[in-house]
Short mmCIF file of C-alpha atoms and ligand atoms in Angstrom, two decimals:
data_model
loop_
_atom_site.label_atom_id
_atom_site.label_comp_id
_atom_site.label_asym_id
_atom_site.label_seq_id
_atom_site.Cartn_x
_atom_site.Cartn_y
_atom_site.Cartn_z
CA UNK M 619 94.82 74.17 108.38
CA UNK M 620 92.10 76.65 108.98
CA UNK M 621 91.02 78.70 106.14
CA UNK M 622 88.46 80.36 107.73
CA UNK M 623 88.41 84.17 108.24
CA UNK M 624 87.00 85.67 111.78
CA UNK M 625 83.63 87.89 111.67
CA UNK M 626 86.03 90.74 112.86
CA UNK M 627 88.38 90.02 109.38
CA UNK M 628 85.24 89.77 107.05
CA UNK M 629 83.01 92.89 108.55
CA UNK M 630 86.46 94.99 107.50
CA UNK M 631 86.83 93.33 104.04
CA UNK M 632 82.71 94.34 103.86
CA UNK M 633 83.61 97.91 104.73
CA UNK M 634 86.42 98.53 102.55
CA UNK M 635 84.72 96.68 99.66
CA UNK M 636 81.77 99.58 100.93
CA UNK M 637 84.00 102.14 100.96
CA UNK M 638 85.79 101.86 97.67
CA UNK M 639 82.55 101.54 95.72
CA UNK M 640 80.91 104.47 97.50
CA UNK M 641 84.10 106.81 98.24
CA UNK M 642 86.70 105.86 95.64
CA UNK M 643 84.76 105.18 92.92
CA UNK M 644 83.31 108.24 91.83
CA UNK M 645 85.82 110.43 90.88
CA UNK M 646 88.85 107.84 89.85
CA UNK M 647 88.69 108.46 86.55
CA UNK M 648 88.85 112.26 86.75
CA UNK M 649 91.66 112.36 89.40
CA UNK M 650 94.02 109.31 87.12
CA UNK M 651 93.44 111.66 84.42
CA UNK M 652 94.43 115.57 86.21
CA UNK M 653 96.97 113.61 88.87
CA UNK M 654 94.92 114.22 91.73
CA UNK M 655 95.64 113.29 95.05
CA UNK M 656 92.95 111.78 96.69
CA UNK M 657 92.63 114.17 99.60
CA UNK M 658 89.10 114.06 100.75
CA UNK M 659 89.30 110.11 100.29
CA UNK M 660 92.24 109.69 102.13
CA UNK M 661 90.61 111.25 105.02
CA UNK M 662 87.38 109.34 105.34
CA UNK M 663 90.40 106.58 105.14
CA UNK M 664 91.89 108.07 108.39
CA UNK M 665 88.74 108.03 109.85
CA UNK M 666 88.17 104.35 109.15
CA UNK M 667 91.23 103.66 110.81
CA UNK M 668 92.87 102.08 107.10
CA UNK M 669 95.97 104.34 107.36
CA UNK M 670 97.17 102.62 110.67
CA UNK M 671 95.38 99.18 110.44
CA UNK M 672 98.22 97.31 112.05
CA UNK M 673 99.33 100.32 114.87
CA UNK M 674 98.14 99.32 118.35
CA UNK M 675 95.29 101.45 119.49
CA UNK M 676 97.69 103.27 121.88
CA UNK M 677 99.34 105.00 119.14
CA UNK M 678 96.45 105.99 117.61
CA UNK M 679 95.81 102.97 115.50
CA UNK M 680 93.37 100.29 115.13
CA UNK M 681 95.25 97.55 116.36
CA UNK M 682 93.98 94.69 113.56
CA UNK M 683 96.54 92.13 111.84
CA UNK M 684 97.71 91.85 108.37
CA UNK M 685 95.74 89.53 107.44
CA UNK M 686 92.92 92.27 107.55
CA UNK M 687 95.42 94.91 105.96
CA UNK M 688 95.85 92.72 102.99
CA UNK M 689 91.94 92.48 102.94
CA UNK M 690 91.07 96.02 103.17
CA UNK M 691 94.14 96.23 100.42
CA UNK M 692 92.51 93.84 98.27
CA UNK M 693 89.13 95.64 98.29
CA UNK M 694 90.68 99.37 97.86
CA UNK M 695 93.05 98.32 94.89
CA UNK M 696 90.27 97.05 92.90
CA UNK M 697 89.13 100.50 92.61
CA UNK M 698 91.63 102.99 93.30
CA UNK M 699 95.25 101.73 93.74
CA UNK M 700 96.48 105.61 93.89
CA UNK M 701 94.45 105.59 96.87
CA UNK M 702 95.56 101.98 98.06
CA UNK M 703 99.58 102.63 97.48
CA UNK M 704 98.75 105.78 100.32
CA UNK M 705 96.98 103.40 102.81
CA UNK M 706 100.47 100.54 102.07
CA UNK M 707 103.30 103.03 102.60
CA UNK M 708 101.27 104.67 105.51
CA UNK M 709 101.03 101.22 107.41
CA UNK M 710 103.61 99.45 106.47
CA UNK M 711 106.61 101.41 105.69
CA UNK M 712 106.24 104.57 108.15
CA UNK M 713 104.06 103.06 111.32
CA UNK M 714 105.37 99.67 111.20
CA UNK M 715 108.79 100.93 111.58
CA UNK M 716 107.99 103.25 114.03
CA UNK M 717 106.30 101.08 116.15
CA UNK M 718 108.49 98.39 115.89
CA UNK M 719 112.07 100.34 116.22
CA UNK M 720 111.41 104.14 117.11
CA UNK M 721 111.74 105.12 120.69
CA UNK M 722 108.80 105.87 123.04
CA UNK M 723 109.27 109.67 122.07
CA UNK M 724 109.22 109.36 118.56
CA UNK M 725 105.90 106.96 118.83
CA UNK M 726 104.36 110.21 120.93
CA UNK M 727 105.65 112.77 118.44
CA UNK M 728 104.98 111.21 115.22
CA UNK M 729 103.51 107.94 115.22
CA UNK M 730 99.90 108.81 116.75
CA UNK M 731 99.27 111.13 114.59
CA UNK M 732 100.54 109.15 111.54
CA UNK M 733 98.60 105.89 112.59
CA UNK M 734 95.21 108.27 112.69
CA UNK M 735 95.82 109.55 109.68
CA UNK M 736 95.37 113.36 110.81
CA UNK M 737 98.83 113.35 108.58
CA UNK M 738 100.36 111.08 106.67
CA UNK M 739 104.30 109.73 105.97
CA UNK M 740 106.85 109.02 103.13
CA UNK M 741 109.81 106.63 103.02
CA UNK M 742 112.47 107.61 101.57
CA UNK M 743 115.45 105.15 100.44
CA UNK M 744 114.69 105.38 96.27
CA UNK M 745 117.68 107.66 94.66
CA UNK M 746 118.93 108.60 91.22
CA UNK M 747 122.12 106.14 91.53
CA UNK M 748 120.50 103.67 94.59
CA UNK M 749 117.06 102.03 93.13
CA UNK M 750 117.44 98.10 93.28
CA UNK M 751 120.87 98.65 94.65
CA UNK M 752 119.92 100.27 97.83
CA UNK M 753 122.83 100.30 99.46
CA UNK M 754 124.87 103.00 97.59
CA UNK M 755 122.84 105.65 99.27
CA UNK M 756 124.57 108.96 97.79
CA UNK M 757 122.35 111.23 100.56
CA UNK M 758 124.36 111.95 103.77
CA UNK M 759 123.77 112.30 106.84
CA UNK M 760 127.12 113.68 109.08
CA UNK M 761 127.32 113.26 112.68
CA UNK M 762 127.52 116.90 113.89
CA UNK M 763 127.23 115.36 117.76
CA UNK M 764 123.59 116.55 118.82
CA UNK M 765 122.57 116.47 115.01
CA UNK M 766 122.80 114.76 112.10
CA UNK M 767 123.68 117.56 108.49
CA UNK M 768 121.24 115.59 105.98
CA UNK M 769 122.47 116.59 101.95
CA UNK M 770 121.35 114.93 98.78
CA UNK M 771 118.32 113.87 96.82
CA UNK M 772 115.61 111.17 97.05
CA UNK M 773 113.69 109.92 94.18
CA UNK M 774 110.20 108.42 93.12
CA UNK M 775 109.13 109.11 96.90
CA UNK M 776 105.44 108.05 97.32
CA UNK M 777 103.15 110.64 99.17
CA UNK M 778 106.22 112.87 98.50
CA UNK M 779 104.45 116.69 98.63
CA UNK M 780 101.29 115.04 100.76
CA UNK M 781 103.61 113.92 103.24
CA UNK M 782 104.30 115.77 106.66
CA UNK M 783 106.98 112.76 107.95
CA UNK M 784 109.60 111.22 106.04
CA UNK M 785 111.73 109.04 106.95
CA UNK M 786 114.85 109.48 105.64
CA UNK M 787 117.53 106.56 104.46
CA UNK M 788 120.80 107.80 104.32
CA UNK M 789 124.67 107.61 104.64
CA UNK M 790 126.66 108.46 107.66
CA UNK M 791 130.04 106.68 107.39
CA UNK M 792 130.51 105.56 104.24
CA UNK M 793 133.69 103.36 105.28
CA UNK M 794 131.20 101.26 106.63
CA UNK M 795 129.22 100.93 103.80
CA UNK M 796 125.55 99.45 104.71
CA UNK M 797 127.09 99.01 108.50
CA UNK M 798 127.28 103.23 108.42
CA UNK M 799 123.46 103.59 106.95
CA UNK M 800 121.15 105.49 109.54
CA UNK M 801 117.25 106.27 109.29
CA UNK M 802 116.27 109.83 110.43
CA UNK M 803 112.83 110.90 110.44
CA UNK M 804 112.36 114.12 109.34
CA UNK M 805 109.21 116.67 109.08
CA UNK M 806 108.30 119.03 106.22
CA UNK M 807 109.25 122.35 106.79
CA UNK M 808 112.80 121.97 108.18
CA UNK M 809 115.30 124.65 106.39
CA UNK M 810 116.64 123.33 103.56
CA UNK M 811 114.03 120.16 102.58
CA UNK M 812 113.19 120.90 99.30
CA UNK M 813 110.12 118.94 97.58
CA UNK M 814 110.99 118.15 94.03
CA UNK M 815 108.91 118.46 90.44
CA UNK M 816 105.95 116.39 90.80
CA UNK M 817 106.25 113.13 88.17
CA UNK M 818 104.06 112.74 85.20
CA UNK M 819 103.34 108.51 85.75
CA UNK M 820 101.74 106.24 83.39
CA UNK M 821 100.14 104.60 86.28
CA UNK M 822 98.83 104.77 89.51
CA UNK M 823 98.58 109.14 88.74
CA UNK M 824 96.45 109.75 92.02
CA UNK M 825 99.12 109.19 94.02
CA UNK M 826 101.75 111.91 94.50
CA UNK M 827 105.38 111.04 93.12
CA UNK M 828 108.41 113.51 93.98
CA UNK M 829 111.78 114.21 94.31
CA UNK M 830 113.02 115.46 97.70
CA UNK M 831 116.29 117.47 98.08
CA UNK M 832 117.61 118.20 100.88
CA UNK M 833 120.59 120.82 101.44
CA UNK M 834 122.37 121.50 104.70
CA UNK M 835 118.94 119.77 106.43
CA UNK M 836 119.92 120.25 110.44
CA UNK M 837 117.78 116.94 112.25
CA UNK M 838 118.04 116.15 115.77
CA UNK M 839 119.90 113.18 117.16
CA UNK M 840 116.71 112.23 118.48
CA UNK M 841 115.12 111.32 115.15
CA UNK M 842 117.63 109.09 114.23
CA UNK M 843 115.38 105.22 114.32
CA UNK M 844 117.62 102.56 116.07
CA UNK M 845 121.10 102.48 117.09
CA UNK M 846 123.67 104.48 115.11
CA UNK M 847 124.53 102.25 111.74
CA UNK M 848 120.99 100.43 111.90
CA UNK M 849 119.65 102.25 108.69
CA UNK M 850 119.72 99.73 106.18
CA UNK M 851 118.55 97.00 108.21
CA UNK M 852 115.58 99.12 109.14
CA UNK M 853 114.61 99.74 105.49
CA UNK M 854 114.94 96.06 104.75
CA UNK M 855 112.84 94.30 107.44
CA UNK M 856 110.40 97.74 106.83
CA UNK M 857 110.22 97.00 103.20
CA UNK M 858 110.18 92.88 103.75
CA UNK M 859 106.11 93.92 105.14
CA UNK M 860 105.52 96.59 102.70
CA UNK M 861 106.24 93.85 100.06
CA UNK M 862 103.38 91.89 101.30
CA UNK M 863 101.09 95.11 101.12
CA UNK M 864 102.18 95.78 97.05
CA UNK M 865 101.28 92.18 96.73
CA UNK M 866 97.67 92.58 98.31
CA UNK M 867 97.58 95.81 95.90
CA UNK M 868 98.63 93.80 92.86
CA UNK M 869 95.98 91.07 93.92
CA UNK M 870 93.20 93.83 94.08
CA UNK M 871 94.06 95.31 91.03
CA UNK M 872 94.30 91.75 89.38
CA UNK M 873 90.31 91.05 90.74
CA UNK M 874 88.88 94.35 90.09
CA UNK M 875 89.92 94.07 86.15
CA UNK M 876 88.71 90.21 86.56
CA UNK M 877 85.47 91.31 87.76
CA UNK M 878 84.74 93.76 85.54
CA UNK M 879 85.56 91.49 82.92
CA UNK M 880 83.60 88.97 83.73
CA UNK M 881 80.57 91.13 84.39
CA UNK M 882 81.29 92.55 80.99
CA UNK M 883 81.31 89.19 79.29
CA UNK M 884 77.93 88.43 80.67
CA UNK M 885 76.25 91.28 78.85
CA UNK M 886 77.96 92.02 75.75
CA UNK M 887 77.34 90.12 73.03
CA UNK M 888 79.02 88.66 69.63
CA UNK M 889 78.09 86.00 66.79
CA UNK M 890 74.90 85.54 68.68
CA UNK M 891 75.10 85.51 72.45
CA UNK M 892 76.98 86.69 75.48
CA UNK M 893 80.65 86.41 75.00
CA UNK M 894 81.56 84.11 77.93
CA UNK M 895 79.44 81.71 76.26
CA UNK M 896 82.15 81.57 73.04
CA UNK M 897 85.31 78.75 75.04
CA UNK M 898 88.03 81.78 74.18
CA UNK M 899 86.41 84.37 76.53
CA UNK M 900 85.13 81.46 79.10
CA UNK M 901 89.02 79.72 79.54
CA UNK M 902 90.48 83.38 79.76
CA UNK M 903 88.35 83.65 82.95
CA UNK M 904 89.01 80.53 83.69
CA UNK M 905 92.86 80.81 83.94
CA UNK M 906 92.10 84.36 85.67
CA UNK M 907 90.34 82.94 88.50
CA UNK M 908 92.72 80.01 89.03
CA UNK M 909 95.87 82.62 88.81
CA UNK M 910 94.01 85.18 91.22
CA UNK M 911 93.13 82.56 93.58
CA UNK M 912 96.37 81.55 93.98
CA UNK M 913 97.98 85.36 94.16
CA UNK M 914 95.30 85.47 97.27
CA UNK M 915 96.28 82.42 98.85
CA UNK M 916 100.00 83.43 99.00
CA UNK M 917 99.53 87.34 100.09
CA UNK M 918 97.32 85.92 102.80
CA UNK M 919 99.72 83.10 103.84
CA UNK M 920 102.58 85.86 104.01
CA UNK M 921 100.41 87.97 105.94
CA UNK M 922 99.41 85.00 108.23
CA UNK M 923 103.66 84.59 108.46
CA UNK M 924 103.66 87.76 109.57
CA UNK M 925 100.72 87.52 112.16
CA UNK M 926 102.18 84.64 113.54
CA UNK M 927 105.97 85.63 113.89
CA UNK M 928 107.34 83.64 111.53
CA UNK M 929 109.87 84.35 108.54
CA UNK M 930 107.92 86.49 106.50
CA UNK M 931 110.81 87.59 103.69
CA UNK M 932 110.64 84.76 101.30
CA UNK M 933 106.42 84.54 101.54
CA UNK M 934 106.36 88.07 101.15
CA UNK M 935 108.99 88.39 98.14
CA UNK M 936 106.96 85.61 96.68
CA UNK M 937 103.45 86.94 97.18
CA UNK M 938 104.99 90.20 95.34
CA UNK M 939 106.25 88.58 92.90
CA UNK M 940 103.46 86.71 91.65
CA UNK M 941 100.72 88.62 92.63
CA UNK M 942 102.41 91.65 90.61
CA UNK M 943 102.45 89.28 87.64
CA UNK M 944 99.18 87.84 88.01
CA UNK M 945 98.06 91.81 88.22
CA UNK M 946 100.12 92.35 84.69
CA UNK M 947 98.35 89.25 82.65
CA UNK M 948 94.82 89.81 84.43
CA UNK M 949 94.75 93.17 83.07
CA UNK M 950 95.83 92.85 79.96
CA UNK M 951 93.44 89.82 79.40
CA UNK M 952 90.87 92.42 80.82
CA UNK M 953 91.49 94.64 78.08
CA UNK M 954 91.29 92.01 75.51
CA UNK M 955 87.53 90.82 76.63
CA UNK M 956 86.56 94.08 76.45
CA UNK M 957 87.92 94.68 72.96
CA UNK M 958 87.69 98.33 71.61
CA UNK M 959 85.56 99.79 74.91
CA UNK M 960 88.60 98.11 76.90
CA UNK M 961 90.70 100.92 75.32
CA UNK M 962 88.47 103.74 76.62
CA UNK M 963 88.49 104.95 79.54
CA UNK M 964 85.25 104.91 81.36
CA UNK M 965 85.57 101.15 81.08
CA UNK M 966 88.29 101.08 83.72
CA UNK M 967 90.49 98.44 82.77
CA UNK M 968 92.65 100.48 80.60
CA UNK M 969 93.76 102.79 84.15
CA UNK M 970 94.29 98.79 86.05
CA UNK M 971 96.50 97.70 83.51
CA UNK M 972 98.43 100.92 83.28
CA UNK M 973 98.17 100.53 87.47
CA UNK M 974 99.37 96.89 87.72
CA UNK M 975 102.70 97.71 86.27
CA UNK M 976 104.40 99.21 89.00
CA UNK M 977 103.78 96.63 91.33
CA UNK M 978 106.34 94.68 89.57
CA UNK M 979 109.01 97.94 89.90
CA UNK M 980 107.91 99.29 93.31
CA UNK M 981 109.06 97.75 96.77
CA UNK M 982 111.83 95.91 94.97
CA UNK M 983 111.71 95.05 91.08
CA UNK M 984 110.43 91.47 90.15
CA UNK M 985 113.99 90.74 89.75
CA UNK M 986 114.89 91.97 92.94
CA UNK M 987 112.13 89.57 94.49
CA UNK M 988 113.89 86.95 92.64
CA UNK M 989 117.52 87.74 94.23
CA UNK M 990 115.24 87.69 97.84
CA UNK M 991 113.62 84.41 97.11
CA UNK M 992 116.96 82.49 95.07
CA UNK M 993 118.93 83.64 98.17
CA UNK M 994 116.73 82.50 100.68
CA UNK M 995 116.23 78.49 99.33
CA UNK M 996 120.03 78.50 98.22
CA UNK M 997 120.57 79.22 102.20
CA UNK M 998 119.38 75.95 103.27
N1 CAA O 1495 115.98 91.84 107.02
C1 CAA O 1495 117.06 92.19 107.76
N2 CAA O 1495 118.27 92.42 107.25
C2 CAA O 1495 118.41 92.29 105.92
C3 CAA O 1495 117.34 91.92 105.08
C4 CAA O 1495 116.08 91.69 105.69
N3 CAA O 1495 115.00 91.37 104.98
N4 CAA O 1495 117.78 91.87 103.82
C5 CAA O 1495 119.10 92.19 103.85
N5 CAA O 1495 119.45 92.45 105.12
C6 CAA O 1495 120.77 92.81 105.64
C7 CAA O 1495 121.79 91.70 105.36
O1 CAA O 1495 121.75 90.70 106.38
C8 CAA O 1495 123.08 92.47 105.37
O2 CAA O 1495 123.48 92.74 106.68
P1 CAA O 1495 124.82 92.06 107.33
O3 CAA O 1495 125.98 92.52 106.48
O4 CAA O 1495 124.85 92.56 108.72
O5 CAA O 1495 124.60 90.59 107.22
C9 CAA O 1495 122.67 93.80 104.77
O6 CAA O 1495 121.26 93.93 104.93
C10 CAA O 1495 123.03 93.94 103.31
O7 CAA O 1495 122.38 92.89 102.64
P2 CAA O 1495 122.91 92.27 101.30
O8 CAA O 1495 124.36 91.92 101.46
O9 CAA O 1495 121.96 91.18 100.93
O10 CAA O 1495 122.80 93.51 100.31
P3 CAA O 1495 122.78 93.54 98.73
O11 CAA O 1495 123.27 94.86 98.34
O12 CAA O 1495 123.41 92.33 98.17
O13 CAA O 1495 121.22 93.41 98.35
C11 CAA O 1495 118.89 93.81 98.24
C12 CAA O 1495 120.17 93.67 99.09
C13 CAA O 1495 117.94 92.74 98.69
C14 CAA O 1495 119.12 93.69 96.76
C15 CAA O 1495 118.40 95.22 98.60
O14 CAA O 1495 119.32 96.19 98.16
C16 CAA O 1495 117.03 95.52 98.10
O15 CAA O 1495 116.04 95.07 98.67
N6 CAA O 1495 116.91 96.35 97.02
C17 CAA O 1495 115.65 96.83 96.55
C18 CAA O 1495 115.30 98.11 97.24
C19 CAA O 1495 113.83 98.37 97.23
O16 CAA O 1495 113.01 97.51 97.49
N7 CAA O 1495 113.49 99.63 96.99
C20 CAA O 1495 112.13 100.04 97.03
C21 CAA O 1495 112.06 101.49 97.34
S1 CAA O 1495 110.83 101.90 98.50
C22 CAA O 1495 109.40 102.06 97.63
O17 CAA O 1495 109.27 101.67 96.51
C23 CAA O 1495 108.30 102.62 98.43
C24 CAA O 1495 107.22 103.29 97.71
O18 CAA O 1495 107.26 104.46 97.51
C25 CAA O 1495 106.01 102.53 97.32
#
């Protein structure tokens, strides 16, 4: 068992650790608190090559593993995880999917300029009546021979106005249930896609949260990912890797509120001396670090899954959900060391704890991790 990370995996940890202190730092406050989108950041991201880490440099991406995805993840969430949850769905929901099943023309068309980051893409399976259940997709898309007629409404779509791609899960025979699912990659712009009100989040309120309708939307057979009926598939093995990127969020977000809590701990003081020197700070940190340290070692073992071509489903529904956990309990401990100032803003903690929660809901509820995981052992 090596534990050891290459020079290549650590000099990208060191610049996104660099870049979230220098670039996503200033500013995160203001933007949680007006909702706004990161858009400068997100393009010094581009140009970084973090929003298509995992994209072979042919398609315009930087060709690195998960492994350092998960890093760069890590070191972005502890900051800014409006600004991470862009750089997950970008790489793993929209390029990894294209890459993997879109067709030569579709990698040329979209994928290049996606896996740059001179625009950016949206994945779209979340509706009013198909969260958790994903497979009673309401939005159709009828087989009109060279086209596909796309009609209904998405919800909770990440990147959802910023987007230019989206890639759409929908229903084209419902007879067939998840058998007549297809994935159709559409662009903003086309006659009749609508982009919803914008949602007012407790969390993560950098990043840009719609609803998409779409009425009579006419989209070329050509868009369509994968052989007719292939839709739901797609979005599960897509969102089987993006699960491992929420995780690597959730572990960031747990170790940014650790660190500043322990830094904090250090300097403020109470009966006397520094905090961490009274046992009820000093074990709080203590079970911190243990639980973080473990979150870490299961993203990166799911990302190493990945890497390697093994099974990554059950280590990546596990990394989620206990990373996303570990994110929920750090926090809230953060706030707690930090007493009143942890309730104020400038502090930071407050925004990571109102962050961590959705990495329990997004990518599959905590339950819906649990259904993955319970599934998978009972199989054997
Ligand atoms: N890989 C490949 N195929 C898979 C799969 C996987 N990981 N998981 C399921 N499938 C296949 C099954 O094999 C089955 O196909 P067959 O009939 O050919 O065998 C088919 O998909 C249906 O599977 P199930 O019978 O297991 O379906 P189900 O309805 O019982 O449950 C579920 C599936 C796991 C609960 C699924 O609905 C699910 O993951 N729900 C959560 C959806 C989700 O994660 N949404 C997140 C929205 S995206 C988002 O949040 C992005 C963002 O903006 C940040």
């Amino acid at each position: 068992m090596d534990f050891k990370l290459s020079e290549e995996q650590l000099l990208i940890k060191e610049a996104a650790r660099d870049f979230a202190k220098t670039e996503l730092l200033p500013g995160v406050i203001e933007r949680d608190e007006k909702q706004e989108f990161p858009t400068e950041q997100v393009k010094k991201m581009g140009e970084l090559g973090f929003l298509g880490m995992m994209t072979s440099a042919e398609y315009g991406g930087s060709g690195m593993d998960t492994v350092s995805y998960v890093m760069v993840m890590e070191e972005l969430s502890k900051v800014d995880a409006s600004a991470s949850v862009i750089v997950s769905v970008n790489n793993s929901l929209v390029c990894w999917g294209l890459e993997t099943y879109g067709t030569e023309e579709q990698k040329q068309k979209y994928l290049k300029r996606l896996a740059s980051g001179e625009i950016i893409g949206a994945f779209c399976l979340s509706e009013p009546e198909a969260g958790s259940d994903a497979t009673s997709q309401k939005t159709t898309a009828i087989d009109k021979g060279d086209h596909y007629i796309v009609n209904g409404t998405k919800n909770w779509i990440t990147n959802g106005n910023s987007a230019d791609v989206y890639l759409v899960i929908a229903q084209t025979d419902p007879e067939k249930k998840h058998k007549g699912i297809n994935a159709l990659i559409l662009e903003k712009g086309m006659p009749g896609f609508e982009i919803g009100p914008k949602e007012q989040k407790l969390g993560i309120r950098g990043s840009d949260t719609h609803s998409l309708i779409f009425n009579d939307v006419k989209v070329p057979k050509e868009n369509r990912i994968g052989e007719d009926g292939f839709g739901f598939k797609f979005a599960m093995k897509t969102l089987a890797g993006g699960r491992i990127g929420i995780a690597a969020q959730a572990l960031g977000i747990a170790s940014g509120a650790y660190e500043l809590a322990k830094e904090y701990s250090k300097v403020r003081k109470a009966f006397g001396t520094e905090i961490c020197n009274h046992q009820a700070i000093a074990f709080k940190l203590a079970d911190m670090h243990t639980q973080i340290e473990a979150a870490r070692h299961m993203v990166l073992k799911a990302a190493w899954d990945k890497d390697n071509g093994n099974d990554y489903d059950l280590s990546g529904a596990m990394a989620k959900l206990y990373a996303s956990q570990v994110a929920m309990d750090t926090t809230i401990e953060a706030v707690q060391i930090h007493g009143g100032n942890g309730y104020v803003k400038e502090y930071h903690v407050e925004r990571l704890m109102r962050d961590a929660k959705i990495t329990q809901i997004y990518e599959g509820t905590s339950e819906i991790q649990k259904i993955v995981i319970s599934r998978s052992v009972l199989k054997d």
